[in-house]
Amino acid sequence: KLEDGEDYAAALERSFGAQADAVAKRYPLASFETPNDAIGAVNGDAYFVCPTRRMARDLAQNGIETYLYRFAYLPEGFFAEMLGVFHASDIAFVFALDNAMSSAGEAGRPLVDAMGEAWSSFARGGAPSLPEGEPTWPLYETGTHQHLVFDLPLEIHSDFNGDLCDFWDSLT
C-alpha cells in the first residue's frame, strides 16, 4: 500500500527506472484520490490495457479479424468492493461464477447472458454475436479503435485509451 507521494515516486522508479519521471508527468499524483489509485491506473494501462490495444492493432494490421472489449461493470464481491473493476473480474461473468473475488449478482445477469452468447458464438463460428437487441460487436480497426464495452447497457466505444496508450507505445 502506497502512503504518499514518496511511495508513489519510489514505485514508479522500481517499475520504470529511467522512464519514471515521464510516467509521473503523464499520471500526476494530484489527478488521483490516493497514491494507490494512481499506481493502479499506471499499472493497468502499462501492463494490461495498452498492451492489449497494441496486440489488437498488430493483429488487425496483419489481416486477422480482431474483436476488442473493455469490461467496465463493477461486480459484486469482496475484492470488487476493495479494487473496483480489476483484471479478471470479467471471469465471473464469462463462466457464470459467484465467488468472493467477483460475482455478477442478479443485477449483472444480463452481462452474463451477453458474454455467454458472445463467447459461444465466437467458438462456434469465429465471430462473437450478442443477444437480440444488443449492439453488433464491431471488428477492431486501427483508425477508430472501436471496441465493445461490457457494462449496462452494452455500448460501442472508440479510442481505446488513445493518448495514454500512445504514450506507452512511445516508451517501447
mmCIF file of C-alpha atoms in Angstrom:
data_model
loop_
_atom_site.group_PDB
_atom_site.id
_atom_site.type_symbol
_atom_site.label_atom_id
_atom_site.label_comp_id
_atom_site.label_asym_id
_atom_site.label_seq_id
_atom_site.Cartn_x
_atom_site.Cartn_y
_atom_site.Cartn_z
ATOM 1 C CA LYS A 1 0.000 0.000 0.000
ATOM 2 C CA LEU A 2 1.357 3.382 -1.020
ATOM 3 C CA GLU A 3 1.042 6.033 1.684
ATOM 4 C CA ASP A 4 2.221 9.216 -0.043
ATOM 5 C CA GLY A 5 3.962 10.860 -2.987
ATOM 6 C CA GLU A 6 7.348 9.481 -1.955
ATOM 7 C CA ASP A 7 5.981 5.940 -2.063
ATOM 8 C CA TYR A 8 4.435 6.651 -5.466
ATOM 9 C CA ALA A 9 7.705 8.018 -6.867
ATOM 10 C CA ALA A 10 9.625 5.031 -5.473
ATOM 11 C CA ALA A 11 7.126 2.580 -7.004
ATOM 12 C CA LEU A 12 7.446 4.282 -10.386
ATOM 13 C CA GLU A 13 11.243 4.186 -10.125
ATOM 14 C CA ARG A 14 11.212 0.452 -9.292
ATOM 15 C CA SER A 15 8.902 -0.344 -12.195
ATOM 16 C CA PHE A 16 10.046 2.086 -14.878
ATOM 17 C CA GLY A 17 13.593 3.137 -13.989
ATOM 18 C CA ALA A 18 14.782 5.924 -16.275
ATOM 19 C CA GLN A 19 11.239 6.431 -17.599
ATOM 20 C CA ALA A 20 9.741 7.035 -14.130
ATOM 21 C CA ASP A 21 9.726 10.833 -14.491
ATOM 22 C CA ALA A 22 7.881 10.637 -17.826
ATOM 23 C CA VAL A 23 5.321 8.306 -16.270
ATOM 24 C CA ALA A 24 4.884 10.619 -13.257
ATOM 25 C CA LYS A 25 4.249 13.570 -15.595
ATOM 26 C CA ARG A 26 1.658 11.585 -17.556
ATOM 27 C CA TYR A 27 -0.014 10.283 -14.360
ATOM 28 C CA PRO A 28 0.415 13.132 -11.855
ATOM 29 C CA LEU A 29 -0.459 12.132 -8.329
ATOM 30 C CA ALA A 30 -2.682 15.214 -7.976
ATOM 31 C CA SER A 31 -5.048 13.713 -10.574
ATOM 32 C CA PHE A 32 -5.924 10.796 -8.271
ATOM 33 C CA GLU A 33 -7.606 10.453 -4.899
ATOM 34 C CA THR A 34 -4.828 8.295 -3.458
ATOM 35 C CA PRO A 35 -1.350 7.092 -4.424
ATOM 36 C CA ASN A 36 -2.841 3.596 -4.728
ATOM 37 C CA ASP A 37 -5.365 4.869 -7.286
ATOM 38 C CA ALA A 38 -2.514 6.456 -9.237
ATOM 39 C CA ILE A 39 -0.337 3.349 -9.298
ATOM 40 C CA GLY A 40 -3.395 1.265 -10.151
ATOM 41 C CA ALA A 41 -4.041 3.427 -13.216
ATOM 42 C CA VAL A 42 -0.378 3.304 -14.230
ATOM 43 C CA ASN A 43 -0.126 -0.458 -13.857
ATOM 44 C CA GLY A 44 -3.484 -1.086 -15.509
ATOM 45 C CA ASP A 45 -2.517 0.924 -18.578
ATOM 46 C CA ALA A 46 1.136 -0.164 -18.722
ATOM 47 C CA TYR A 47 0.591 -3.895 -18.257
ATOM 48 C CA PHE A 48 -2.956 -4.652 -19.395
ATOM 49 C CA VAL A 49 -4.917 -2.011 -21.320
ATOM 50 C CA CYS A 50 -2.279 -0.627 -23.664
ATOM 51 C CA PRO A 51 -0.536 -3.913 -24.472
ATOM 52 C CA THR A 52 -3.987 -5.282 -25.347
ATOM 53 C CA ARG A 53 -4.603 -2.362 -27.697
ATOM 54 C CA ARG A 54 -1.144 -2.836 -29.197
ATOM 55 C CA MET A 55 -1.814 -6.542 -29.815
ATOM 56 C CA ALA A 56 -5.221 -5.817 -31.364
ATOM 57 C CA ARG A 57 -3.632 -3.227 -33.637
ATOM 58 C CA ASP A 58 -0.870 -5.623 -34.715
ATOM 59 C CA LEU A 59 -3.328 -8.433 -35.398
ATOM 60 C CA ALA A 60 -5.678 -6.183 -37.390
ATOM 61 C CA GLN A 61 -2.798 -4.725 -39.413
ATOM 62 C CA ASN A 62 -1.863 -8.282 -40.388
ATOM 63 C CA GLY A 63 -5.337 -9.109 -41.669
ATOM 64 C CA ILE A 64 -6.539 -11.087 -38.660
ATOM 65 C CA GLU A 65 -10.150 -10.442 -37.668
ATOM 66 C CA THR A 66 -9.885 -8.995 -34.189
ATOM 67 C CA TYR A 67 -12.522 -8.128 -31.583
ATOM 68 C CA LEU A 68 -11.605 -5.927 -28.645
ATOM 69 C CA TYR A 69 -13.579 -5.291 -25.483
ATOM 70 C CA ARG A 70 -13.331 -3.499 -22.192
ATOM 71 C CA PHE A 71 -15.079 -4.821 -19.117
ATOM 72 C CA ALA A 72 -16.400 -1.858 -17.122
ATOM 73 C CA TYR A 73 -19.153 -3.289 -14.919
ATOM 74 C CA LEU A 74 -18.487 -3.219 -11.180
ATOM 75 C CA PRO A 75 -19.071 -6.772 -9.985
ATOM 76 C CA GLU A 76 -20.232 -7.728 -6.541
ATOM 77 C CA GLY A 77 -17.855 -9.340 -4.065
ATOM 78 C CA PHE A 78 -15.174 -8.604 -1.519
ATOM 79 C CA PHE A 79 -12.342 -7.835 -3.971
ATOM 80 C CA ALA A 80 -14.550 -5.720 -6.191
ATOM 81 C CA GLU A 81 -15.536 -3.615 -3.197
ATOM 82 C CA MET A 82 -11.828 -3.007 -2.470
ATOM 83 C CA LEU A 83 -10.439 -2.810 -6.011
ATOM 84 C CA GLY A 84 -13.305 -1.787 -8.264
ATOM 85 C CA VAL A 85 -13.235 -3.289 -11.749
ATOM 86 C CA PHE A 86 -9.957 -5.198 -11.947
ATOM 87 C CA HIS A 87 -8.142 -7.529 -14.331
ATOM 88 C CA ALA A 88 -10.009 -10.851 -14.428
ATOM 89 C CA SER A 89 -13.177 -9.536 -12.771
ATOM 90 C CA ASP A 90 -14.968 -10.472 -16.001
ATOM 91 C CA ILE A 91 -14.261 -14.180 -15.449
ATOM 92 C CA ALA A 92 -17.247 -14.493 -13.119
ATOM 93 C CA PHE A 93 -19.424 -13.210 -15.971
ATOM 94 C CA VAL A 94 -17.923 -15.384 -18.703
ATOM 95 C CA PHE A 95 -18.329 -18.567 -16.651
ATOM 96 C CA ALA A 96 -21.373 -17.524 -14.560
ATOM 97 C CA LEU A 97 -19.450 -17.918 -11.301
ATOM 98 C CA ASP A 98 -20.235 -16.445 -7.925
ATOM 99 C CA ASN A 99 -17.318 -16.190 -5.530
ATOM 100 C CA ALA A 100 -15.656 -13.769 -3.123
ATOM 101 C CA MET A 101 -13.413 -12.419 -5.859
ATOM 102 C CA SER A 102 -16.120 -11.371 -8.277
ATOM 103 C CA SER A 103 -19.800 -12.068 -8.719
ATOM 104 C CA ALA A 104 -22.354 -10.927 -11.267
ATOM 105 C CA GLY A 105 -25.208 -10.937 -8.792
ATOM 106 C CA GLU A 106 -28.757 -10.613 -10.019
ATOM 107 C CA ALA A 107 -28.203 -7.117 -11.439
ATOM 108 C CA GLY A 108 -25.321 -8.328 -13.611
ATOM 109 C CA ARG A 109 -27.231 -11.253 -15.099
ATOM 110 C CA PRO A 110 -27.732 -9.514 -18.497
ATOM 111 C CA LEU A 111 -23.941 -9.301 -18.823
ATOM 112 C CA VAL A 112 -23.568 -12.996 -18.001
ATOM 113 C CA ASP A 113 -26.042 -13.742 -20.801
ATOM 114 C CA ALA A 114 -24.316 -11.378 -23.249
ATOM 115 C CA MET A 115 -20.843 -12.704 -22.522
ATOM 116 C CA GLY A 116 -22.043 -16.299 -22.701
ATOM 117 C CA GLU A 117 -23.604 -15.652 -26.109
ATOM 118 C CA ALA A 118 -20.548 -13.789 -27.385
ATOM 119 C CA TRP A 119 -18.014 -16.420 -26.301
ATOM 120 C CA SER A 120 -20.175 -19.320 -27.501
ATOM 121 C CA SER A 121 -20.834 -17.795 -30.916
ATOM 122 C CA PHE A 122 -17.165 -16.918 -31.280
ATOM 123 C CA ALA A 123 -16.191 -20.528 -30.508
ATOM 124 C CA ARG A 124 -18.808 -21.870 -32.968
ATOM 125 C CA GLY A 125 -18.162 -19.561 -35.904
ATOM 126 C CA GLY A 126 -15.220 -17.246 -35.281
ATOM 127 C CA ALA A 127 -17.283 -14.084 -34.721
ATOM 128 C CA PRO A 128 -18.924 -13.022 -31.463
ATOM 129 C CA SER A 129 -22.598 -12.141 -31.515
ATOM 130 C CA LEU A 130 -24.711 -10.688 -28.762
ATOM 131 C CA PRO A 131 -28.305 -11.316 -27.705
ATOM 132 C CA GLU A 132 -31.025 -9.755 -29.858
ATOM 133 C CA GLY A 133 -31.450 -6.053 -29.259
ATOM 134 C CA GLU A 134 -27.814 -5.533 -28.280
ATOM 135 C CA PRO A 135 -25.257 -3.754 -30.468
ATOM 136 C CA THR A 136 -23.208 -5.596 -33.058
ATOM 137 C CA TRP A 137 -19.675 -6.166 -31.804
ATOM 138 C CA PRO A 138 -17.501 -4.428 -34.408
ATOM 139 C CA LEU A 139 -14.264 -5.682 -35.851
ATOM 140 C CA TYR A 140 -11.329 -3.788 -34.421
ATOM 141 C CA GLU A 141 -9.851 -1.257 -36.831
ATOM 142 C CA THR A 142 -6.663 0.659 -36.123
ATOM 143 C CA GLY A 143 -8.127 4.004 -37.193
ATOM 144 C CA THR A 144 -11.056 4.040 -34.797
ATOM 145 C CA HIS A 145 -10.087 1.520 -32.106
ATOM 146 C CA GLN A 146 -13.761 0.549 -31.849
ATOM 147 C CA HIS A 147 -14.469 -1.918 -29.088
ATOM 148 C CA LEU A 148 -17.372 -3.273 -27.112
ATOM 149 C CA VAL A 149 -17.786 -2.077 -23.551
ATOM 150 C CA PHE A 150 -19.329 -4.705 -21.311
ATOM 151 C CA ASP A 151 -21.359 -2.592 -18.927
ATOM 152 C CA LEU A 152 -25.052 -1.910 -18.512
ATOM 153 C CA PRO A 153 -26.005 -1.001 -21.139
ATOM 154 C CA LEU A 154 -23.607 -2.595 -23.637
ATOM 155 C CA GLU A 155 -22.041 0.115 -25.807
ATOM 156 C CA ILE A 156 -19.620 0.529 -28.677
ATOM 157 C CA HIS A 157 -16.791 2.970 -27.946
ATOM 158 C CA SER A 158 -13.844 4.282 -29.927
ATOM 159 C CA ASP A 159 -10.393 5.480 -28.906
ATOM 160 C CA PHE A 160 -9.290 2.720 -26.524
ATOM 161 C CA ASN A 161 -7.306 4.905 -24.049
ATOM 162 C CA GLY A 162 -5.929 6.760 -27.067
ATOM 163 C CA ASP A 163 -3.478 9.344 -25.728
ATOM 164 C CA LEU A 164 -2.412 7.221 -22.780
ATOM 165 C CA CYS A 165 -1.750 4.161 -24.936
ATOM 166 C CA ASP A 166 0.087 6.332 -27.459
ATOM 167 C CA PHE A 167 2.290 7.408 -24.546
ATOM 168 C CA TRP A 168 3.025 3.795 -23.554
ATOM 169 C CA ASP A 169 3.661 2.873 -27.170
ATOM 170 C CA SER A 170 6.250 5.657 -27.353
ATOM 171 C CA LEU A 171 8.169 4.105 -24.440
ATOM 172 C CA THR A 172 8.539 0.666 -26.015
#
